[in-house]
PDB file of C-alpha atoms in Angstrom:
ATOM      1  CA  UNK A   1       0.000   0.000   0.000  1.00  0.00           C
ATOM      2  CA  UNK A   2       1.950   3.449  -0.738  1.00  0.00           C
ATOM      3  CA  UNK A   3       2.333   6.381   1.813  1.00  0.00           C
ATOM      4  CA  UNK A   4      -0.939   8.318   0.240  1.00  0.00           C
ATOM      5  CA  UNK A   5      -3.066   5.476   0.383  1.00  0.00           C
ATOM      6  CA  UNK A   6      -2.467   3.923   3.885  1.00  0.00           C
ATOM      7  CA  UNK A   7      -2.495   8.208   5.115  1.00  0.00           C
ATOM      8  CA  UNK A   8      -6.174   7.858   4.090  1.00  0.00           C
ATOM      9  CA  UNK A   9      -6.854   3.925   5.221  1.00  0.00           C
ATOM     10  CA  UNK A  10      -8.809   4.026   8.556  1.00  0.00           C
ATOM     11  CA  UNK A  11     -11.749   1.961   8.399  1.00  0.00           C
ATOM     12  CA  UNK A  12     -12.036   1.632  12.339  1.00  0.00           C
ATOM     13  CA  UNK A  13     -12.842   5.589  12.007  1.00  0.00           C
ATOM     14  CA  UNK A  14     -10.308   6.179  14.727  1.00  0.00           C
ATOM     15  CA  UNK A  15      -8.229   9.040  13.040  1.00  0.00           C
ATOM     16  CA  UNK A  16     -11.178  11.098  10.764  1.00  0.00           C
ATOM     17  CA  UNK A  17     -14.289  10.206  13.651  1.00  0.00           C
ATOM     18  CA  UNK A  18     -15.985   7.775  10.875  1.00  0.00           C
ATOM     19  CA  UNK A  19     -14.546   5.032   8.627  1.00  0.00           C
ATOM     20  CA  UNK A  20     -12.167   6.589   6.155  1.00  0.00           C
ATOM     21  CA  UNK A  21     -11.227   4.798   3.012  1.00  0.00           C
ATOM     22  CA  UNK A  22      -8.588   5.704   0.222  1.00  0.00           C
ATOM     23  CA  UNK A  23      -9.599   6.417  -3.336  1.00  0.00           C
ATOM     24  CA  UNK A  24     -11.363   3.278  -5.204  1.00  0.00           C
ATOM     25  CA  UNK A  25     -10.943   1.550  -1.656  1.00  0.00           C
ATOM     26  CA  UNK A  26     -14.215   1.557  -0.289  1.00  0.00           C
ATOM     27  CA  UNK A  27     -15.566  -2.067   0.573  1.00  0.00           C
ATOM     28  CA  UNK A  28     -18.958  -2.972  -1.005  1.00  0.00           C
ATOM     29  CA  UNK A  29     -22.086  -2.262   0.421  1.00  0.00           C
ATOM     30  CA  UNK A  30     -21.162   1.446   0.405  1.00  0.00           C
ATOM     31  CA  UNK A  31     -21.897   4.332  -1.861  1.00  0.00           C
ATOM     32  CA  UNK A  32     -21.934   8.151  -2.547  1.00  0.00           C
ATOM     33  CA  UNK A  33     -24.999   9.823  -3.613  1.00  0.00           C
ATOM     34  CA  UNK A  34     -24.352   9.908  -7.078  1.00  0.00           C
ATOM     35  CA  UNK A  35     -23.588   6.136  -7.384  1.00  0.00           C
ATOM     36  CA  UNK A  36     -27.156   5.510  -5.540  1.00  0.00           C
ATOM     37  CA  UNK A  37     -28.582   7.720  -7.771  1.00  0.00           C
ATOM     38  CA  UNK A  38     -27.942   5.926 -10.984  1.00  0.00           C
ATOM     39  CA  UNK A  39     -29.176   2.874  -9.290  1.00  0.00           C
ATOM     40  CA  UNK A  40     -32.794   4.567  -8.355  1.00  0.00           C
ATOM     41  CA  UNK A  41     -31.838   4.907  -5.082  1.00  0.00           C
ATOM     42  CA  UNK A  42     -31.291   7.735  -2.238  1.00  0.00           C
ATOM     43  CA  UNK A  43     -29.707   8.147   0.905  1.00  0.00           C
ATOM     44  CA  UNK A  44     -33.402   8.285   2.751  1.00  0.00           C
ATOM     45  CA  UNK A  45     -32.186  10.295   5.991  1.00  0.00           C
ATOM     46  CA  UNK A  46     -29.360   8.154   7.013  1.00  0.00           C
ATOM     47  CA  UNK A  47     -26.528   9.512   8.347  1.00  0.00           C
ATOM     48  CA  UNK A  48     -22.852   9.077   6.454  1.00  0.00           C
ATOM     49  CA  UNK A  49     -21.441   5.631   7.169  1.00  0.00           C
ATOM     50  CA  UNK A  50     -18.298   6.666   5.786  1.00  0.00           C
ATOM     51  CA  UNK A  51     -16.147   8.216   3.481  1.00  0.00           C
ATOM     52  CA  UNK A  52     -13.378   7.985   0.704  1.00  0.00           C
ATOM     53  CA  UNK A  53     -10.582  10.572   1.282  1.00  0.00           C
ATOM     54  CA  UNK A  54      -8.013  11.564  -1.590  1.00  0.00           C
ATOM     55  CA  UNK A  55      -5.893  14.354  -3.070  1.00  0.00           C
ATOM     56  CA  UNK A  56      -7.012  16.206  -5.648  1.00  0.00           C
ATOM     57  CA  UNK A  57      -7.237  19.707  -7.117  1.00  0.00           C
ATOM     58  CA  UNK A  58      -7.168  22.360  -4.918  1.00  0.00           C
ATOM     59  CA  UNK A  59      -6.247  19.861  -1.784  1.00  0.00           C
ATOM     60  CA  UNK A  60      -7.866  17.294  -0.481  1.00  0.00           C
ATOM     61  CA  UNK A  61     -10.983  15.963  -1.495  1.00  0.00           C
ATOM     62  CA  UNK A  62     -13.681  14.142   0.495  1.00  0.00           C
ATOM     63  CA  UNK A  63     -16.588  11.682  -0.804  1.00  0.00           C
ATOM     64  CA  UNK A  64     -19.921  10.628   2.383  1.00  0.00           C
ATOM     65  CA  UNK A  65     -20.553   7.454   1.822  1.00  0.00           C
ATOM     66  CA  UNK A  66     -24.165   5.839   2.596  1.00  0.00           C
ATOM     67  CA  UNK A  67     -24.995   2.221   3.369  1.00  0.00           C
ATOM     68  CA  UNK A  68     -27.044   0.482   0.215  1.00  0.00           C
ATOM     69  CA  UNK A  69     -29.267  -1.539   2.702  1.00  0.00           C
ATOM     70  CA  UNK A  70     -30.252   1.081   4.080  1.00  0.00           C
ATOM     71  CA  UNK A  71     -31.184   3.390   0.685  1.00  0.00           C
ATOM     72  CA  UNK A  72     -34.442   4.004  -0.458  1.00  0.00           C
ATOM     73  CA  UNK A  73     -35.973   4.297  -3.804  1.00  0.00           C
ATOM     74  CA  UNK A  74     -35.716   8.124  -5.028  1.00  0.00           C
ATOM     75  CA  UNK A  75     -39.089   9.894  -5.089  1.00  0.00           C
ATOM     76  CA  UNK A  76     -40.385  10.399  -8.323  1.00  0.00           C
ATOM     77  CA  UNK A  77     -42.234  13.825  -9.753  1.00  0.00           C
ATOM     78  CA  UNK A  78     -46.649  14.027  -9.613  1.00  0.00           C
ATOM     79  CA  UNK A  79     -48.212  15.007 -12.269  1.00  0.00           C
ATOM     80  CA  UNK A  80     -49.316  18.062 -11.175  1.00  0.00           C
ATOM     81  CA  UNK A  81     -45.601  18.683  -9.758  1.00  0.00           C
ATOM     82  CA  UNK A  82     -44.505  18.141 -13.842  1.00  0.00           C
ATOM     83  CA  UNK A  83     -47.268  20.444 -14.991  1.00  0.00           C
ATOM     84  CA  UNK A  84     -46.209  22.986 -13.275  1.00  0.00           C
ATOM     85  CA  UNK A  85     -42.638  22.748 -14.398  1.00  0.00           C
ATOM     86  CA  UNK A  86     -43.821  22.871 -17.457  1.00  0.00           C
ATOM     87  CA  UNK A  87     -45.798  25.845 -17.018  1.00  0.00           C
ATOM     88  CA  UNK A  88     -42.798  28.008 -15.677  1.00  0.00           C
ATOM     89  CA  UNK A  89     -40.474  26.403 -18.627  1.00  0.00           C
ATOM     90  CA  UNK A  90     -42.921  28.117 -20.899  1.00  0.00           C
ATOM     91  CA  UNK A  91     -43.159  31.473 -19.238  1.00  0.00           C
ATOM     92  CA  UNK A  92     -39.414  31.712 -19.921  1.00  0.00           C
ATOM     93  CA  UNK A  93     -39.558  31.299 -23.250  1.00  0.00           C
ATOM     94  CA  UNK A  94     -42.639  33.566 -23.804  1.00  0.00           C
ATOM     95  CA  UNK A  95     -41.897  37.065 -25.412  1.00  0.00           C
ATOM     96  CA  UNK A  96     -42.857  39.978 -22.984  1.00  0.00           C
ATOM     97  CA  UNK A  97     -43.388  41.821 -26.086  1.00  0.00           C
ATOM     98  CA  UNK A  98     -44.869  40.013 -28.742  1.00  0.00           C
ATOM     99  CA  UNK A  99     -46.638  37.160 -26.345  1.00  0.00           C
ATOM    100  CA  UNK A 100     -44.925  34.265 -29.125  1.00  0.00           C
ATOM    101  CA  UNK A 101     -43.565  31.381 -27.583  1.00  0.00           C
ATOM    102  CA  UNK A 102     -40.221  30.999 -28.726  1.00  0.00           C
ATOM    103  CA  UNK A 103     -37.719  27.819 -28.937  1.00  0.00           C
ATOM    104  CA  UNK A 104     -35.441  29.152 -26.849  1.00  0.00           C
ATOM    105  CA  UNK A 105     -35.164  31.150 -23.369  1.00  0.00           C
ATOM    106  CA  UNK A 106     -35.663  34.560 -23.218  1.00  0.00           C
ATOM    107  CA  UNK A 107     -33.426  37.075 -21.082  1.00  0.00           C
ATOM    108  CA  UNK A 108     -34.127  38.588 -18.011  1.00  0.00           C
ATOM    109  CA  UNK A 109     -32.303  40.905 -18.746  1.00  0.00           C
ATOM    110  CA  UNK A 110     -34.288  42.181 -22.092  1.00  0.00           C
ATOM    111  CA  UNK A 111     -37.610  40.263 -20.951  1.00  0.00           C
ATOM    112  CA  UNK A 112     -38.051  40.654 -25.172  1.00  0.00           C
ATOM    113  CA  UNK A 113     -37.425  37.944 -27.821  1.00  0.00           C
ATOM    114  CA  UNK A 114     -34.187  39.097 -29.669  1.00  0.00           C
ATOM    115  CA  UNK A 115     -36.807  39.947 -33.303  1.00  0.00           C
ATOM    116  CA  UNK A 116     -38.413  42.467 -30.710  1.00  0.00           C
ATOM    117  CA  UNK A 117     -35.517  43.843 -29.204  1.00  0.00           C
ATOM    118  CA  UNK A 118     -33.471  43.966 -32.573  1.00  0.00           C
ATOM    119  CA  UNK A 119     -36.598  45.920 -33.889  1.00  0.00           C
ATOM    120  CA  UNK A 120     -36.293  48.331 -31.426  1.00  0.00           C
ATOM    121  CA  UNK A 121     -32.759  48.813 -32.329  1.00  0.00           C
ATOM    122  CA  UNK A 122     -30.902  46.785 -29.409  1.00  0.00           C
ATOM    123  CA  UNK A 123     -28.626  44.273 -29.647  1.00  0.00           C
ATOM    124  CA  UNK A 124     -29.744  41.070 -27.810  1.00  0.00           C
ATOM    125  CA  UNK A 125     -26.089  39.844 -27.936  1.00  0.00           C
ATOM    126  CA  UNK A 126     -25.143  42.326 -25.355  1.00  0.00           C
TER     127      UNK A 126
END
């Protein structure tokens, strides 16, 4: 084991306060959020089991890891919860000015699709 990996090796949890594994050393039955994620699965209010400790950019890095036994299957959107997203998507793409819905999202900044702000002699680029 080299000197970087057995720095970050502590799966008793006496050194870091929780078990502490190196990078790509975690045993299974563990896994960040984003792994449980892509499985359909979420952390569910447990607290972190663990984590994976390395170097990285900028120092070190740090990686909670959650118990898969103890996941639960991520929520998934209502219909009404959808509709509504949809709704607001479409506000943002509907002209202030002209009321057309366009295929793309309008600025804040203009609150104008960029025919109606060019026709008024702005530049929507800016």
């Amino acid at each position: 084991m080299g000197r970087i990996r057995a720095m970050y090796d502590d799966p008793t949890g006496q050194k870091f306060g929780i078990p502490t594994f190196y990078w790509r050393g975690a045993p299974a039955g563990f896994a960040t959020r984003r792994q449980l994620r892509a499985t359909g699965l979420c952390p569910g209010g447990q607290d972190v089991a663990g984590q994976i400790k390395w170097r990285g950019i900028g120092g070190e890095r740090t990686a909670y890891l959650y118990r898969i036994d103890l996941a639960k299957p991520k929520r998934t959107a209502t219909p009404r919860v959808l509709a509504a997203l949809d709704k607001a998507l479409r506000a943002r793409k509907t002209c202030g000015t002209c009321g057309q819905v366009k295929p793309y999202f309008i600025r804040t900044k203009f609150d104008e699709c960029a025919e109606c702000v060019e026709a008024a002699g702005g530049c929507y680029a800016a």
